[in-house]
Coordinates of C-alpha atoms in Angstrom, one line a residue:
M16 CA 217.1 86.6 153.0
F17 CA 220.6 86.2 151.7
G18 CA 222.6 83.1 150.6
V19 CA 226.0 82.4 149.1
W20 CA 227.5 79.3 147.7
G21 CA 231.1 78.6 146.6
H22 CA 232.9 81.5 148.2
D23 CA 235.7 81.2 150.8
K24 CA 234.3 84.2 152.7
A25 CA 230.7 83.0 152.8
A26 CA 230.0 84.2 156.4
E27 CA 231.5 87.7 155.8
I28 CA 229.6 88.1 152.5
T29 CA 226.3 87.1 154.2
Y30 CA 226.9 89.6 156.9
Y31 CA 227.3 92.5 154.4
G32 CA 224.3 91.2 152.4
L33 CA 222.1 91.3 155.6
H34 CA 223.4 94.7 156.5
A35 CA 222.2 96.0 153.1
M36 CA 218.7 94.6 153.7
Q37 CA 218.4 95.7 157.4
H38 CA 215.3 97.8 156.3
R39 CA 213.4 94.5 155.7
G40 CA 213.5 93.4 159.4
Q41 CA 214.9 94.8 162.6
D42 CA 213.8 92.3 165.2
G43 CA 216.6 89.7 164.8
A44 CA 219.3 88.4 162.5
G45 CA 221.2 85.2 162.0
V46 CA 223.6 83.2 159.7
V47 CA 224.3 79.5 159.2
V48 CA 227.6 78.5 157.6
T49 CA 228.6 75.1 156.1
N50 CA 232.1 73.9 155.7
G51 CA 231.0 70.8 153.9
E52 CA 230.8 68.7 157.0
K53 CA 228.7 70.6 159.5
L54 CA 226.4 73.6 159.9
Q55 CA 227.2 76.3 162.4
L56 CA 224.5 78.8 163.5
H57 CA 224.8 82.2 165.0
K58 CA 221.6 84.3 165.7
D59 CA 220.1 86.8 168.1
T60 CA 217.5 89.4 168.5
G61 CA 218.2 93.0 167.5
L62 CA 219.8 94.7 164.5
V63 CA 222.5 93.2 162.3
N64 CA 225.3 95.2 163.8
D65 CA 224.3 94.3 167.3
V66 CA 223.9 90.6 166.5
F67 CA 227.4 90.4 164.9
K68 CA 229.2 92.9 167.1
R69 CA 231.4 90.2 168.7
F70 CA 231.1 87.6 166.0
D71 CA 234.4 85.9 165.1
F72 CA 234.2 85.1 161.4
S73 CA 237.4 83.0 161.7
K74 CA 235.5 80.5 163.8
Y75 CA 232.8 80.1 161.1
P76 CA 234.7 78.9 158.0
G77 CA 232.9 77.6 155.0
R78 CA 232.0 78.2 151.4
G79 CA 228.3 78.2 151.8
A80 CA 226.0 80.4 154.1
V81 CA 222.4 81.5 154.5
G82 CA 221.3 84.6 156.5
H83 CA 218.1 86.3 157.5
V84 CA 216.8 89.5 159.1
R85 CA 213.5 89.1 160.9
N86 CA 210.5 91.3 160.8
A87 CA 208.2 90.2 163.5
T88 CA 204.5 90.2 162.4
Q89 CA 203.5 89.8 166.0
D90 CA 204.8 91.3 169.2
D91 CA 206.3 88.0 170.5
G92 CA 209.9 89.1 170.9
T93 CA 210.8 85.4 170.7
F94 CA 214.4 84.4 170.2
D95 CA 213.3 81.0 168.9
N96 CA 211.6 82.6 165.9
V97 CA 214.7 84.3 164.7
Q98 CA 216.0 82.7 161.5
P99 CA 217.6 80.8 160.0
F100 CA 216.5 77.6 161.7
V101 CA 218.7 74.6 161.9
F102 CA 217.3 71.0 162.2
R103 CA 219.6 68.2 163.1
T104 CA 219.0 64.5 162.4
L105 CA 221.0 61.3 162.2
E106 CA 221.0 61.7 158.4
G107 CA 222.4 65.3 158.4
S108 CA 221.5 68.9 159.2
T109 CA 219.3 71.4 157.4
A110 CA 219.1 75.2 157.6
I111 CA 216.0 77.0 156.4
A112 CA 215.3 80.7 155.9
H113 CA 211.9 82.0 154.8
S114 CA 210.3 85.2 153.6
G115 CA 206.5 85.5 153.3
E116 CA 203.5 83.9 155.0
L117 CA 201.6 80.6 154.5
V118 CA 197.9 80.9 154.3
N119 CA 197.3 77.3 155.3
A120 CA 199.9 77.3 158.2
K121 CA 197.4 76.5 160.9
T122 CA 195.9 73.6 158.9
L123 CA 199.4 72.2 158.3
R124 CA 200.5 72.6 161.9
K125 CA 197.4 70.8 163.1
E126 CA 198.0 68.0 160.7
L127 CA 201.7 67.7 161.6
E128 CA 201.0 67.7 165.4
E129 CA 198.3 65.0 165.0
S130 CA 200.8 62.8 163.1
G131 CA 203.3 63.1 165.9
S132 CA 205.5 66.1 165.0
I133 CA 206.5 68.6 167.7
L134 CA 207.0 72.1 166.4
Q135 CA 209.3 74.3 168.4
T136 CA 208.3 77.8 167.2
T137 CA 205.3 79.8 166.1
S138 CA 206.9 80.5 162.7
D139 CA 205.6 79.3 159.4
T140 CA 209.2 78.5 158.4
E141 CA 209.4 75.4 160.5
I142 CA 206.5 73.7 158.7
L143 CA 208.5 73.0 155.5
A144 CA 211.1 71.2 157.6
H145 CA 208.6 68.8 159.0
L146 CA 206.9 68.3 155.6
M147 CA 210.3 67.5 154.1
K148 CA 211.1 65.0 156.8
K149 CA 207.8 63.2 156.2
N150 CA 208.9 62.7 152.6
G151 CA 212.3 61.1 153.2
E152 CA 215.1 60.7 155.7
K153 CA 217.4 63.2 154.0
T154 CA 216.9 66.7 152.6
T155 CA 216.7 66.1 148.9
E156 CA 215.2 67.9 145.9
E157 CA 212.4 65.4 145.9
A158 CA 211.6 65.9 149.6
I159 CA 211.6 69.7 149.2
L160 CA 209.3 69.5 146.1
S161 CA 206.9 67.3 148.0
G162 CA 206.8 69.7 150.8
L163 CA 206.3 72.8 148.6
E164 CA 203.3 71.2 146.9
R165 CA 201.5 71.4 150.2
L166 CA 202.1 75.1 150.8
I167 CA 199.5 77.8 150.0
G168 CA 200.5 81.5 150.2
A169 CA 203.6 83.6 149.6
Y170 CA 207.0 82.2 150.2
A171 CA 210.6 82.4 149.3
Y172 CA 212.9 79.8 150.8
I173 CA 216.6 79.1 151.1
V174 CA 217.3 75.6 152.3
M175 CA 220.9 74.6 153.0
T176 CA 222.5 71.2 153.8
E177 CA 226.2 70.5 154.3
D178 CA 226.7 70.1 150.6
K179 CA 223.9 71.8 148.8
M180 CA 221.7 74.9 148.7
Y181 CA 218.1 75.0 147.5
V182 CA 216.2 78.1 146.6
A183 CA 212.5 78.2 146.0
L184 CA 209.9 80.8 145.1
D185 CA 206.1 80.4 145.3
P186 CA 204.1 79.8 142.1
R187 CA 202.8 83.4 142.0
G188 CA 206.2 85.0 142.8
I189 CA 204.6 87.3 145.4
R190 CA 207.9 87.8 147.3
P191 CA 211.0 89.1 145.5
L192 CA 214.1 86.9 145.0
S193 CA 217.1 87.4 142.8
L194 CA 220.2 85.3 141.7
G195 CA 223.6 86.8 141.3
R196 CA 227.3 85.9 140.9
I197 CA 230.6 86.7 142.5
G198 CA 233.1 85.1 140.2
D199 CA 232.3 81.4 140.3
A200 CA 230.2 81.8 143.5
Y201 CA 226.4 82.1 143.5
V202 CA 224.5 84.6 145.6
V203 CA 220.7 84.8 146.3
A204 CA 219.0 87.8 147.9
S205 CA 215.6 89.2 148.5
E206 CA 216.8 92.5 147.0
T207 CA 219.4 93.4 144.4
C208 CA 220.7 96.2 146.6
A209 CA 222.5 93.5 148.5
F210 CA 224.5 92.5 145.4
S211 CA 226.1 95.9 145.1
I212 CA 227.6 95.9 148.6
V213 CA 229.2 92.4 148.2
G214 CA 230.4 93.0 144.6
A215 CA 228.0 90.6 143.0
T216 CA 226.6 90.9 139.5
Y217 CA 222.9 90.4 138.9
E218 CA 222.1 87.3 136.9
R219 CA 218.3 87.0 136.9
E220 CA 215.1 86.8 138.9
V221 CA 214.2 83.5 140.5
L222 CA 211.1 82.4 138.6
P223 CA 207.7 81.8 140.2
G224 CA 207.4 78.1 141.0
E225 CA 211.1 77.5 140.5
L226 CA 213.4 75.4 142.7
L227 CA 217.2 76.0 142.2
T228 CA 219.6 73.4 143.4
I229 CA 223.1 74.9 143.9
S230 CA 226.2 72.8 144.7
D231 CA 229.9 72.6 143.8
E232 CA 228.8 70.9 140.6
G233 CA 226.8 74.0 139.4
I234 CA 223.2 75.1 139.4
K235 CA 220.1 73.2 138.3
S236 CA 216.6 74.6 137.8
T237 CA 213.3 72.8 138.3
R238 CA 209.9 74.3 137.7
F239 CA 207.5 72.7 140.1
S240 CA 204.5 75.0 139.2
L241 CA 203.7 77.0 136.1
R242 CA 201.1 79.8 136.6
E243 CA 200.7 83.1 134.9
P244 CA 200.9 86.0 135.5
R245 CA 203.3 86.7 138.3
S246 CA 201.9 88.7 141.2
L247 CA 204.8 90.5 142.7
C248 CA 203.8 92.3 145.9
A249 CA 203.0 96.0 145.1
M250 CA 204.1 97.1 148.6
E251 CA 207.6 96.2 147.6
Y252 CA 207.5 99.1 145.2
V253 CA 205.5 101.3 147.4
Y254 CA 207.4 101.0 150.7
L255 CA 209.4 97.8 151.5
S256 CA 212.3 97.8 149.1
R257 CA 215.3 100.1 148.9
P258 CA 215.2 102.6 146.1
D259 CA 218.4 101.3 144.6
S260 CA 216.9 97.8 144.2
D261 CA 215.6 96.4 141.0
L262 CA 212.4 94.3 141.1
N263 CA 211.3 92.3 138.1
H264 CA 213.5 94.4 135.9
E265 CA 212.3 97.7 137.2
N266 CA 214.2 100.1 139.5
V267 CA 212.3 100.9 142.7
H268 CA 213.2 104.6 142.7
A269 CA 212.1 105.1 139.1
S270 CA 208.8 103.3 139.8
R271 CA 208.1 105.4 142.8
K272 CA 208.9 108.6 140.9
R273 CA 206.5 107.6 138.2
M274 CA 203.8 107.0 140.9
G275 CA 204.4 110.6 142.1
I276 CA 204.0 111.8 138.5
E277 CA 200.8 109.8 138.0
L278 CA 199.5 111.0 141.4
A279 CA 200.1 114.6 140.2
R280 CA 198.0 113.9 137.1
E281 CA 195.2 112.4 139.1
A282 CA 195.2 114.8 142.1
P283 CA 197.1 118.0 141.4
I284 CA 197.5 120.9 143.8
V285 CA 198.0 124.2 142.1
D286 CA 197.8 126.6 145.0
A287 CA 200.8 125.3 147.1
D288 CA 204.2 126.7 147.9
I289 CA 206.3 123.5 148.3
V290 CA 206.1 119.7 148.0
T291 CA 207.8 117.6 150.6
G292 CA 208.1 113.8 151.1
V293 CA 208.0 111.7 154.3
P294 CA 211.5 110.2 154.5
D295 CA 212.7 107.9 153.1
S296 CA 210.3 105.8 151.0
S297 CA 208.2 108.8 149.9
I298 CA 211.0 111.0 148.6
S299 CA 211.1 109.5 145.1
A300 CA 207.3 110.0 144.7
A301 CA 207.5 113.5 146.1
I302 CA 210.2 114.5 143.5
G303 CA 208.0 113.1 140.7
Y304 CA 204.9 115.0 142.0
A305 CA 206.8 118.2 142.3
E306 CA 208.2 118.0 138.8
M307 CA 204.8 117.3 137.3
C308 CA 203.1 120.1 139.2
G309 CA 205.9 122.6 138.8
I310 CA 206.0 123.2 142.5
P311 CA 209.4 123.4 144.3
Y312 CA 210.5 120.2 146.2
E313 CA 211.9 121.0 149.6
M314 CA 213.2 119.0 152.5
G315 CA 210.5 119.9 154.9
I316 CA 210.9 116.8 157.1
I317 CA 214.1 115.4 158.5
K318 CA 214.6 111.8 159.5
N319 CA 216.7 110.6 162.5
R320 CA 218.9 108.0 160.9
Y321 CA 219.3 106.0 164.1
V322 CA 215.6 105.1 164.6
D323 CA 214.0 102.0 163.2
R324 CA 211.3 101.9 160.5
T325 CA 208.0 102.6 162.3
F326 CA 205.6 100.7 159.9
I327 CA 207.2 97.4 160.8
Q328 CA 207.2 97.9 164.5
P329 CA 205.2 95.0 165.9
S330 CA 202.9 97.1 168.2
Q331 CA 201.0 100.4 167.9
E332 CA 202.6 101.8 171.0
L333 CA 206.1 101.3 169.5
R334 CA 205.0 102.8 166.2
D335 CA 203.7 105.9 167.9
Q336 CA 206.9 106.3 169.9
G337 CA 209.0 105.7 166.8
V338 CA 207.3 108.5 164.9
K339 CA 208.0 111.0 167.6
M340 CA 211.7 110.1 167.6
K341 CA 212.1 109.6 163.9
L342 CA 210.8 112.7 162.2
S343 CA 211.3 116.4 162.7
P344 CA 209.8 119.3 160.7
V345 CA 212.2 121.9 159.3
R346 CA 210.5 125.1 160.6
G347 CA 212.5 127.5 158.5
I348 CA 211.2 125.7 155.3
I349 CA 207.6 125.1 156.1
E350 CA 206.5 128.0 158.4
G351 CA 203.8 130.1 156.8
K352 CA 203.7 127.8 153.7
K353 CA 201.0 125.8 151.9
I354 CA 202.5 122.3 151.8
V355 CA 201.8 119.2 149.7
M356 CA 203.0 116.3 151.9
I357 CA 203.6 113.1 149.9
D358 CA 203.5 109.8 151.7
D359 CA 203.7 106.3 150.3
S360 CA 200.7 104.8 152.0
I361 CA 198.2 105.1 154.9
V362 CA 197.7 101.8 156.8
R363 CA 196.5 102.6 160.3
G364 CA 196.5 106.4 160.0
T365 CA 198.3 107.2 163.2
T366 CA 201.7 107.9 161.6
C367 CA 200.2 110.3 159.0
K368 CA 198.1 112.1 161.6
R369 CA 201.2 112.6 163.7
I370 CA 203.2 114.0 160.8
V371 CA 200.4 116.4 159.8
R372 CA 200.3 117.7 163.3
L373 CA 204.0 118.1 163.4
L374 CA 203.9 120.2 160.3
K375 CA 201.1 122.4 161.5
E376 CA 202.7 122.9 164.9
A377 CA 205.8 124.1 163.0
G378 CA 203.8 126.8 161.3
A379 CA 202.5 125.3 158.1
K380 CA 199.5 127.3 156.8
E381 CA 198.0 124.3 155.0
V382 CA 198.9 120.6 154.7
H383 CA 197.6 118.8 151.7
V384 CA 198.3 115.1 151.9
R385 CA 198.8 113.0 148.7
I386 CA 199.4 109.3 148.9
S387 CA 201.4 107.6 146.1
S388 CA 199.4 104.3 146.4
A389 CA 195.8 103.3 146.6
R390 CA 193.6 103.0 149.7
I391 CA 194.6 100.0 151.7
E392 CA 191.2 98.5 152.5
H393 CA 192.0 94.7 152.8
P394 CA 194.2 92.6 155.1
C395 CA 197.4 91.0 153.8
Y396 CA 197.8 87.3 154.2
Y397 CA 201.2 87.1 152.5
G398 CA 203.6 88.5 155.1
I399 CA 202.9 92.3 155.4
D400 CA 202.0 93.2 159.0
M401 CA 198.3 94.3 158.4
S402 CA 196.3 91.2 159.0
S403 CA 192.9 92.6 160.1
R404 CA 190.4 95.0 158.6
E405 CA 189.8 96.5 162.0
E406 CA 193.3 98.1 162.0
L407 CA 193.0 99.5 158.5
I408 CA 191.7 103.1 158.5
A409 CA 190.6 103.0 154.8
A410 CA 188.6 99.8 155.5
N411 CA 186.5 101.7 158.0
Y412 CA 186.3 105.3 156.7
D413 CA 185.8 107.1 153.4
T414 CA 188.5 109.5 152.1
E415 CA 186.8 112.6 153.5
A416 CA 186.4 111.0 157.0
M417 CA 190.1 110.0 156.8
R418 CA 191.0 113.6 156.0
E419 CA 189.3 114.8 159.1
L420 CA 190.9 112.1 161.3
I421 CA 194.4 112.9 160.2
G422 CA 193.8 116.7 160.3
A423 CA 194.8 117.4 156.6
D424 CA 193.3 120.2 154.5
S425 CA 192.9 117.8 151.7
L426 CA 193.6 114.1 151.0
A427 CA 193.8 112.0 147.8
F428 CA 195.2 108.7 146.8
L429 CA 196.7 107.2 143.6
S430 CA 194.3 104.8 141.9
P431 CA 195.1 101.1 141.5
E432 CA 195.2 101.7 137.7
G433 CA 197.7 104.5 138.3
M434 CA 199.9 102.1 140.3
D435 CA 199.8 99.6 137.4
K436 CA 200.6 102.3 134.9
S437 CA 203.6 103.5 137.0
I438 CA 205.1 100.1 137.9
I439 CA 204.3 97.7 135.0
R440 CA 206.5 98.6 132.1
E441 CA 207.6 97.2 128.7
K442 CA 209.8 94.4 130.2
T443 CA 207.1 93.3 132.6
L444 CA 204.0 93.5 130.5
N445 CA 203.4 89.8 130.8
Q446 CA 203.6 90.1 134.6
G447 CA 201.2 91.3 137.2
L448 CA 201.2 92.8 140.7
C449 CA 199.6 91.6 143.9
K450 CA 197.4 94.5 144.9
A451 CA 195.3 92.4 147.3
C452 CA 195.5 94.9 150.1
F453 CA 194.3 97.7 147.8
T454 CA 191.7 95.9 145.7
G455 CA 190.8 92.7 147.6
D456 CA 191.8 90.6 144.6
Y457 CA 194.0 87.9 146.2
P458 CA 196.2 86.1 143.7
V459 CA 196.1 82.6 145.2
L460 CA 192.4 82.5 144.7
E461 CA 191.5 80.2 141.8
K462 CA 188.5 80.9 139.6
G463 CA 185.2 80.3 141.4
E464 CA 186.7 80.5 144.9
K465 CA 185.1 82.9 147.3
K466 CA 186.8 85.6 149.2
D467 CA 186.3 83.7 152.5
F468 CA 188.9 81.2 151.2
F469 CA 191.3 82.3 153.9
R470 CA 188.9 81.6 156.8
K471 CA 188.9 77.9 156.2
Y472 CA 192.6 77.8 157.1

């Protein structure tokens, strides 16, 4: 998500912000612009460049805008689910963009439908709009707060009307969201890498359980929930975020490099010729691993820059095809060598299996796989596309069986404790990570609640 308020080039800035965060979603993109009197929407399926290829910025004037890139968590290919959404009433219009997933979405949808609401999409995002409407004719801070109180799960929202922008983060702060400035204008983004491209300066993190109200009069902060500690999604550090982004005061590249160093301490390989990383999210960890083990780091795998990220493809068939197109082994580097291949995670196992095969077909003598995160054994209910235990290879096999399945000569993972040690630093000692997919410890569970909490929704 990206939002800007108080800038004459709001639409253009939002476009560049979305472009910087293309890695977060490749299924659709959109922008809504306000000129103080009306909201104008432009959205479509596809990449940002495709969606805005023939976009005429001069026809979308305004000093406020909100944008979104969509990562489909299901293979629906539905144009209607591309965000932002715009809802128009007699009292004014409202645009909403959302990152995350609501655990109680089905319960709320059923309740809304039984009370007469007609939902137009299958997206969780639409639910907040209907909850807001039930609490008042207009979109106000009070109506938004009343709606947020009903939500359970991970969410970051940007809500925009003709004359205001509201920004909200869930009480656990599971999804990332940062506030910046361009002169007198405010910008909000899921990742700080978007600030650099638009010339914005970083101000601070949006706090867990915080609602920001931004208008021409300035910015106002309201805390609607106070819970400690924060549980920022560990997969943001492992895979999702760009290495030049800062999350909770920690640089992503530096965190990944420390994960590689810690992995080398926990699972060293002495008898190897080179270390290589799977582009791009594993490169930082591979550099750290190589430095710690004293083994040369080499570019043994090349990435085709014109192919989408395979993990966030909505179907297994597309993921398999994407791996074939995306990665190529460098035969001159790996032939006849004993290789340590660093990858950031193993979710379903198919991608890792394919890469190991590629390396061995290119002449690698041995391929030792090291994963710079823990075993993913539990589903994610907060917006990452791994929603069932059946699809998670680590939930169904021990490490030795996984090694055989992917065809590696050895396999080891970083421990959950090693992840904490690598990511949580001095500035974030009072914070925590959501490692639910690794440990099964879901942060929205209160004391005494059972792990089947999610089934009742």
